[in-house]
mmCIF file of C-alpha atoms and ligand atoms in Angstrom:
data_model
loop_
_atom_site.group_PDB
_atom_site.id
_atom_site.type_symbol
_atom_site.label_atom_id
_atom_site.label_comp_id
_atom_site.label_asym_id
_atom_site.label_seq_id
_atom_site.Cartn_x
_atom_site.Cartn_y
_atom_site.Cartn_z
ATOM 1 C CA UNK I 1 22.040 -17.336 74.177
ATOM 2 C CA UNK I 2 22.039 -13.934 71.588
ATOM 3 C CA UNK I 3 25.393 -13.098 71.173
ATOM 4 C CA UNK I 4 27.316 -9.911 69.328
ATOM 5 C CA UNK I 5 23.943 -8.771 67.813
ATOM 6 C CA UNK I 6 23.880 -7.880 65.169
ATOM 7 C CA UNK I 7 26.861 -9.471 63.815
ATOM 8 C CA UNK I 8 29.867 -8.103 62.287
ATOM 9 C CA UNK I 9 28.906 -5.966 59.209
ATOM 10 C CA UNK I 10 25.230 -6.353 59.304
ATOM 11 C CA UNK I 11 22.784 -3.655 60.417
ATOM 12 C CA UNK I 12 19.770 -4.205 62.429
ATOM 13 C CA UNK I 13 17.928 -3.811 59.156
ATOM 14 C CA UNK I 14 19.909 -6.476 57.703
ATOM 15 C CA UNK I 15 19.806 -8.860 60.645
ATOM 16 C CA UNK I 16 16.074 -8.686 60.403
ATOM 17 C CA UNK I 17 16.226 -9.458 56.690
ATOM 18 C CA UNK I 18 18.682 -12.271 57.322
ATOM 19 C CA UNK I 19 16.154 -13.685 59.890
ATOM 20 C CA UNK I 20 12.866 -13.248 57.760
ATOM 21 C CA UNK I 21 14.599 -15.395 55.036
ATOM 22 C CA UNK I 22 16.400 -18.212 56.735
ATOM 23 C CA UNK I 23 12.321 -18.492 58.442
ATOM 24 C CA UNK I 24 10.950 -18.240 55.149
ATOM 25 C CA UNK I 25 13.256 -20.443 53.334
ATOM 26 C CA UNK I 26 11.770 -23.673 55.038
ATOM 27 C CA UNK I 27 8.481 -23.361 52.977
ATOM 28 C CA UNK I 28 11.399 -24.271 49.692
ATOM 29 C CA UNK I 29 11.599 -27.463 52.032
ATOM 30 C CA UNK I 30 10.937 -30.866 50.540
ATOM 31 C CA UNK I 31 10.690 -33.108 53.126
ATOM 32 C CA UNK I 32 8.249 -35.724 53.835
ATOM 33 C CA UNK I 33 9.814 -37.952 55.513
ATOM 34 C CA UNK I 34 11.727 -36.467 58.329
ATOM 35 C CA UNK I 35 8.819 -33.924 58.202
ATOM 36 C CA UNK I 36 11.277 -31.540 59.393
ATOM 37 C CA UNK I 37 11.866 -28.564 57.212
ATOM 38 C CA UNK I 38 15.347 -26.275 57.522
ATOM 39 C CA UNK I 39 15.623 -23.094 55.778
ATOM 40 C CA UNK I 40 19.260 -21.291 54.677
ATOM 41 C CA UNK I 41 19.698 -17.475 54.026
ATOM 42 C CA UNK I 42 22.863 -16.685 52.651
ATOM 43 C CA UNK I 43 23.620 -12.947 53.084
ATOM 44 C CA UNK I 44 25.956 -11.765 50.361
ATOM 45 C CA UNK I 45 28.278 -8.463 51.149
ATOM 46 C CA UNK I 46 25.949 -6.627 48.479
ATOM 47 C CA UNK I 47 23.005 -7.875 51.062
ATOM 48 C CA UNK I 48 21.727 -10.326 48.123
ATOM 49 C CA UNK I 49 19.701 -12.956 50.464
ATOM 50 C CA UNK I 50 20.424 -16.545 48.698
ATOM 51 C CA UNK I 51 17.538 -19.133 50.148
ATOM 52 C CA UNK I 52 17.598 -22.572 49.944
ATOM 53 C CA UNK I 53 16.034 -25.513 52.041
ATOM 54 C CA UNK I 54 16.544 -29.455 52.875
ATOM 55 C CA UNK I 55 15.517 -31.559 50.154
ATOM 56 C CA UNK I 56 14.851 -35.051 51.260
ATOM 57 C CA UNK I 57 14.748 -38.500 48.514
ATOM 58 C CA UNK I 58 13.149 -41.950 48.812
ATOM 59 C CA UNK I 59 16.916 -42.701 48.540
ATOM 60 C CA UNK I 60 17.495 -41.149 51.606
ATOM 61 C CA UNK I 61 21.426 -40.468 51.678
ATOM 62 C CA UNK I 62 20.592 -39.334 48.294
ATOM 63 C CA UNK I 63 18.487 -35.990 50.161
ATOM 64 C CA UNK I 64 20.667 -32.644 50.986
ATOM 65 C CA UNK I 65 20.282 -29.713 53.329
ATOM 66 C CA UNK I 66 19.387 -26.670 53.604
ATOM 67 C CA UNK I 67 22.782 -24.928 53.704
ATOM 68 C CA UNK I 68 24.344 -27.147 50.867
ATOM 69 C CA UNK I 69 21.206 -26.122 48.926
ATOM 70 C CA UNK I 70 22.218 -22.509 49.524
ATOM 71 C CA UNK I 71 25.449 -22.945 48.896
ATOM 72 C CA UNK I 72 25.005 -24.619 45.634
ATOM 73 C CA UNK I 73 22.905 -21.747 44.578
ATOM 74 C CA UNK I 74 25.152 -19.010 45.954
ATOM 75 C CA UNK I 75 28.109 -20.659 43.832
ATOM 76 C CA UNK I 76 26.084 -21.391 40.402
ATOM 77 C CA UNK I 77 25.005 -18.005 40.720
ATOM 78 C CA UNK I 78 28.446 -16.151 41.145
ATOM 79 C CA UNK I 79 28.194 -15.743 44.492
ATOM 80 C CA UNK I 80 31.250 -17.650 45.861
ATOM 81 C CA UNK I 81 33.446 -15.531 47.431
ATOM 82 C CA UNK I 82 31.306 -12.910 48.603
ATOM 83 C CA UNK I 83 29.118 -13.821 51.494
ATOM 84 C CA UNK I 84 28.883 -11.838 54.457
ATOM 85 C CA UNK I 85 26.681 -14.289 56.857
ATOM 86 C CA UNK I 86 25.146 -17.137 56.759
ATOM 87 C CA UNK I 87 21.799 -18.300 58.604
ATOM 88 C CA UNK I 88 20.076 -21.627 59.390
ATOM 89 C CA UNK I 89 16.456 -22.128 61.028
ATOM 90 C CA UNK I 90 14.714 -25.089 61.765
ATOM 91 C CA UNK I 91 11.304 -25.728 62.617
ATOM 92 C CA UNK I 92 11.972 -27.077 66.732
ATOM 93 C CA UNK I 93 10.695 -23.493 69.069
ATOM 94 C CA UNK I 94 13.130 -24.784 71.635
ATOM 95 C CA UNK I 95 15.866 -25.481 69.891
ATOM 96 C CA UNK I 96 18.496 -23.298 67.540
ATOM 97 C CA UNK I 97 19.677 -25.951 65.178
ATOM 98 C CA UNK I 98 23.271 -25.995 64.268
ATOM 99 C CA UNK I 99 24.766 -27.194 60.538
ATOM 100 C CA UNK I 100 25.892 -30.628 60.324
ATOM 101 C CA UNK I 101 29.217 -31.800 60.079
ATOM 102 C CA UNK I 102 29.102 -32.145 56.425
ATOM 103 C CA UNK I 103 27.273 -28.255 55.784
ATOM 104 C CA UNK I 104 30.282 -27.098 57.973
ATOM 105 C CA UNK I 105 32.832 -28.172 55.920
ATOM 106 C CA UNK I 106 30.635 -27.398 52.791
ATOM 107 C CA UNK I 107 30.950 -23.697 54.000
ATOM 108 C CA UNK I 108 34.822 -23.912 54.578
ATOM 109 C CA UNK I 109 35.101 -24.182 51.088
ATOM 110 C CA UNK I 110 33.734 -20.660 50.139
ATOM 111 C CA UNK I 111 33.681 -18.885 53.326
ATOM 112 C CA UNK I 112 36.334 -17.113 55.627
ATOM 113 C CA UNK I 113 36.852 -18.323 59.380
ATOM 114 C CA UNK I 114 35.365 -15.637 60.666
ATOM 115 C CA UNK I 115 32.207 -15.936 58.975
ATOM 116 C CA UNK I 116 28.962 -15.186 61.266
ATOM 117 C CA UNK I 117 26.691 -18.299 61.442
ATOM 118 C CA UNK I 118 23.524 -17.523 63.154
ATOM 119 C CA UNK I 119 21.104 -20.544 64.040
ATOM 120 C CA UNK I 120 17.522 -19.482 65.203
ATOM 121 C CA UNK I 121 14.576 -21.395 66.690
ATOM 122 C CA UNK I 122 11.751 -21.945 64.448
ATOM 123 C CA UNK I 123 9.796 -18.267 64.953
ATOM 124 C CA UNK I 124 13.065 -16.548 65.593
ATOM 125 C CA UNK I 125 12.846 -15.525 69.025
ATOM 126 C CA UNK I 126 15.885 -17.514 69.807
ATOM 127 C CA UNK I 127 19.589 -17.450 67.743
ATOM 128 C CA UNK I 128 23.242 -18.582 68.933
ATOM 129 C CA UNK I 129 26.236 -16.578 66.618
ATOM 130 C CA UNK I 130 28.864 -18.431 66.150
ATOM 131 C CA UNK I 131 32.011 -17.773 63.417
ATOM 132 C CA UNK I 132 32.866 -20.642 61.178
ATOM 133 C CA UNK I 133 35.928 -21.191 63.454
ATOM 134 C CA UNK I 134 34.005 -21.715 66.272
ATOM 135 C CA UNK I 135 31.835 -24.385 64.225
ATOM 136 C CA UNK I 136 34.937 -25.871 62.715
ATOM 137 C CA UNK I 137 38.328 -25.541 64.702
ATOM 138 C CA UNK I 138 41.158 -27.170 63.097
ATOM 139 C CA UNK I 139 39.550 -27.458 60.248
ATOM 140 C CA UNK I 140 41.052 -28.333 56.515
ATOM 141 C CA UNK I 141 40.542 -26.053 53.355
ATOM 142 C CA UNK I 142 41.499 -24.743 50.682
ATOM 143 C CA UNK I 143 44.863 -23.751 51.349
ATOM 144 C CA UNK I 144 46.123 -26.919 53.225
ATOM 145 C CA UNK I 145 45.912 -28.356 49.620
ATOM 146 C CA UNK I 146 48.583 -25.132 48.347
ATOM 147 C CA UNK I 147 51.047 -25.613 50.753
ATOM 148 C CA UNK I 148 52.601 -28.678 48.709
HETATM 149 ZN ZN1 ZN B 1 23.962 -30.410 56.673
#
């Protein structure tokens, strides 16, 4: 399951860093209905760590997650062209949860393909890498809207 640790241009020091925050991040979480909290490190190339967390409404389509949080943040804050990795956890043991279709394309926007995603289990012990590409092949950016 661990793959290419740690991943491209991160240290050991910084993969541990990247992991303590996307862990820590889900206590940001508001979510009382799906009870299920997901936390979001973004790692900037200056090693800034930008949290956010799933934020749930009564309205529920009205809710957003955790990376989309992050992402939001990272951009308001002048962080949108600089990110080095990005990391999800949820709060399953067994499981490393993955972004959803909509976080994936969310991170197209602002990220290269070859972006390191890294999704751990709820404590850590567990993480799949995978680059944006991987996430999103044949995907649509950016650039497809340049080329008219
Ligand atoms: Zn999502």
């Amino acid at each position: 399951m661990q793959t290419n640790l740690p991943p491209p241009g991160l240290t050991e020091c910084d993969f541990q860093l990247l992991k303590d925050n996307a862990i820590k991040a889900r206590e940001l979480s508001y979510s009382p209905y799906s009870t299920f909290r997901v936390g979001c490190c973004i790692m900037t190339k200056a090693k800034a760590c930008i949290l956010g967390a799933n934020v749930e409404n009564a309205s529920y389509g009205a809710g957003i997650c955790a990376e989309r949080t992050a992402i939001v943040k990272a951009v308001t804050s002048g962080h949108a062209n600089d990110w080095l990795c990005l990391a999800i956890s949820g709060d399953a043991l067994e499981t490393c949860i993955s972004p959803c279709g909509i976080c994936r394309q969310a991170i197209r926007e602002f990220a290269s393909l070859e972006l390191p995603i890294v999704m751990f289990n709820g404590d850590g012990s567990k993480f799949i890498i995978k680059s944006l590409q991987e996430l999103l092949p044949l995907s649509f950016g950016p650039d497809d809207l340049r080329e008219n």
